[in-house]
Amino acid sequence: MLPTWMLDETAHAGPEHLDPGFVAGFDRKQGYPDPASDIELLAGRGVRSVVDLGAGTGQFAVPAAAAFDRVVAVDVSPAMLAHLGERARAAGVTVELVQAGFLSYSHAGEPADAVYTRHALHQLPDFWKVVALHRIAGLLRPGGVLRLRDLVYDFPSATTEQVMDGWVAGGVDDPSAGYTGADYAEHVRTEHSTFRWLLEPMLDHAGFDLADVEYDDAGLFGAYTCVLR
């Protein structure tokens, strides 16, 4: 049982992520990011076991299971996990499925070599991001790796209105083909992407050193490789 003060992550996941109909079309809407570079990066750091937090439909977890000895896929959505399980069976790989979130996942067995998370941490407000990062540190071995990809803002805060106007204007017209301007606007209003200059001290406080940081040209998406001290 979680303590009464703990955040209910299911309520913050977005109701569409709990809907099997939405999940069935999620990959097409999200795009098909190639996980090969992340898998190669982790393998190059000697990783053999990975916990994928906010695993979604398994875009990372399923191919990772062909490369590593142990992959644990964690998500709050039963619909996502069901889809992921079918995908893993079709690929002939073994993925451990756990219905939980950043704040409720309890790791079993040896500490993990790595944690991977993509576009999920932003669902938590900043206070809870810090709690989540400490929990991630607690399930990793010393020297373990956190590979974090997310919507993180790396632009001057004084330009927020112009940047957000541009982002919303760049959405696609067909909601089945990608994210619309309305989708982006809803993200900004209701989810909890934060500025880079807020996230990086959180990582430091949780015990991580930054080994590599990359951002897209628009300053909207960050990719972090962090090593637990």
XYZ file of N, CA, C and O in Angstrom, residues 12 17 39-40 50 53 66 74 84 88 91 98 103 108 111 120 145 160 173 179 183 187-188 191 201 203 207 217 225:
116
model
N -2.548 10.979 -13.434
C -1.694 11.909 -14.166
C -1.228 11.341 -15.504
O -0.521 12.027 -16.242
N -4.246 7.291 -22.417
C -3.251 6.217 -22.318
C -3.819 4.956 -21.646
O -3.181 3.903 -21.676
N 20.043 1.653 -27.334
C 20.484 0.303 -26.981
C 21.996 0.192 -27.128
O 22.693 -0.357 -26.258
N 22.527 0.745 -28.208
C 23.977 0.714 -28.427
C 24.711 1.496 -27.340
O 25.760 1.053 -26.835
N 17.933 -3.738 -17.683
C 17.329 -2.419 -17.861
C 15.905 -2.425 -17.329
O 15.146 -3.374 -17.574
N 10.897 2.617 -17.526
C 9.821 3.251 -16.769
C 8.965 4.100 -17.697
O 9.469 4.979 -18.383
N 16.082 -8.180 -26.858
C 16.943 -9.008 -27.710
C 18.418 -8.719 -27.485
O 19.272 -9.480 -27.945
N 7.750 -1.195 -17.226
C 6.864 -0.691 -16.172
C 5.961 0.384 -16.765
O 6.437 1.324 -17.405
N 2.089 -4.235 -25.161
C 3.521 -4.548 -25.089
C 3.739 -6.050 -25.012
O 4.634 -6.605 -25.675
N 5.913 -8.343 -27.556
C 7.050 -9.163 -27.138
C 6.872 -10.611 -27.582
O 7.828 -11.247 -28.063
N 7.608 -10.977 -31.166
C 9.040 -10.860 -31.456
C 9.840 -12.030 -30.895
O 11.040 -12.146 -31.179
N 5.294 -5.018 -15.495
C 4.892 -4.590 -14.159
C 3.977 -3.379 -14.290
O 4.375 -2.364 -14.880
N 6.599 6.211 -8.996
C 6.477 6.333 -7.550
C 6.037 5.046 -6.870
O 6.088 4.959 -5.641
N 12.578 -5.888 -7.949
C 12.901 -7.197 -7.375
C 14.208 -7.700 -7.980
O 14.493 -7.485 -9.156
N 20.159 -5.102 -8.187
C 20.010 -3.745 -8.724
C 20.208 -3.725 -10.234
O 21.014 -4.475 -10.788
N 7.969 10.333 -20.403
C 7.076 9.917 -19.320
C 7.266 10.741 -18.056
O 6.285 11.031 -17.357
N 23.287 3.566 -15.002
C 23.005 4.599 -16.001
C 21.518 4.908 -16.055
O 20.680 3.992 -16.067
N 9.070 32.373 -23.815
C 8.136 31.252 -23.708
C 6.918 31.429 -24.610
O 6.512 30.496 -25.310
N -2.277 18.388 -39.131
C -3.728 18.559 -39.239
C -4.479 17.281 -38.881
O -5.574 17.328 -38.324
N 0.871 14.549 -33.756
C 0.328 15.451 -32.748
C -0.094 16.772 -33.383
O 0.672 17.405 -34.123
N -3.100 19.185 -29.516
C -2.388 18.237 -28.641
C -1.242 18.941 -27.915
O -1.053 18.760 -26.713
N -0.745 19.656 -23.919
C 0.454 19.249 -23.180
C 0.962 20.396 -22.317
O 1.253 20.222 -21.127
N 1.084 21.570 -22.917
C 1.625 22.716 -22.181
C 0.729 23.081 -21.003
O 1.214 23.389 -19.905
N 0.265 19.125 -18.663
C 1.355 18.249 -18.240
C 2.478 19.099 -17.658
O 2.347 20.306 -17.520
N 19.464 20.416 -11.817
C 19.722 20.337 -10.370
C 18.979 19.179 -9.695
O 19.477 18.610 -8.718
N 18.473 16.232 -11.021
C 19.310 15.061 -11.287
C 20.524 15.037 -10.358
O 20.885 13.987 -9.802
N 21.664 12.343 -7.078
C 22.900 11.557 -7.071
C 23.458 11.225 -8.434
O 24.323 10.342 -8.541
N 17.056 21.415 -31.981
C 17.302 22.814 -32.312
C 16.259 23.751 -31.714
O 16.560 24.909 -31.417
N 22.189 11.281 -20.670
C 22.835 10.091 -20.148
C 23.429 10.472 -18.794
O 24.300 11.353 -18.731
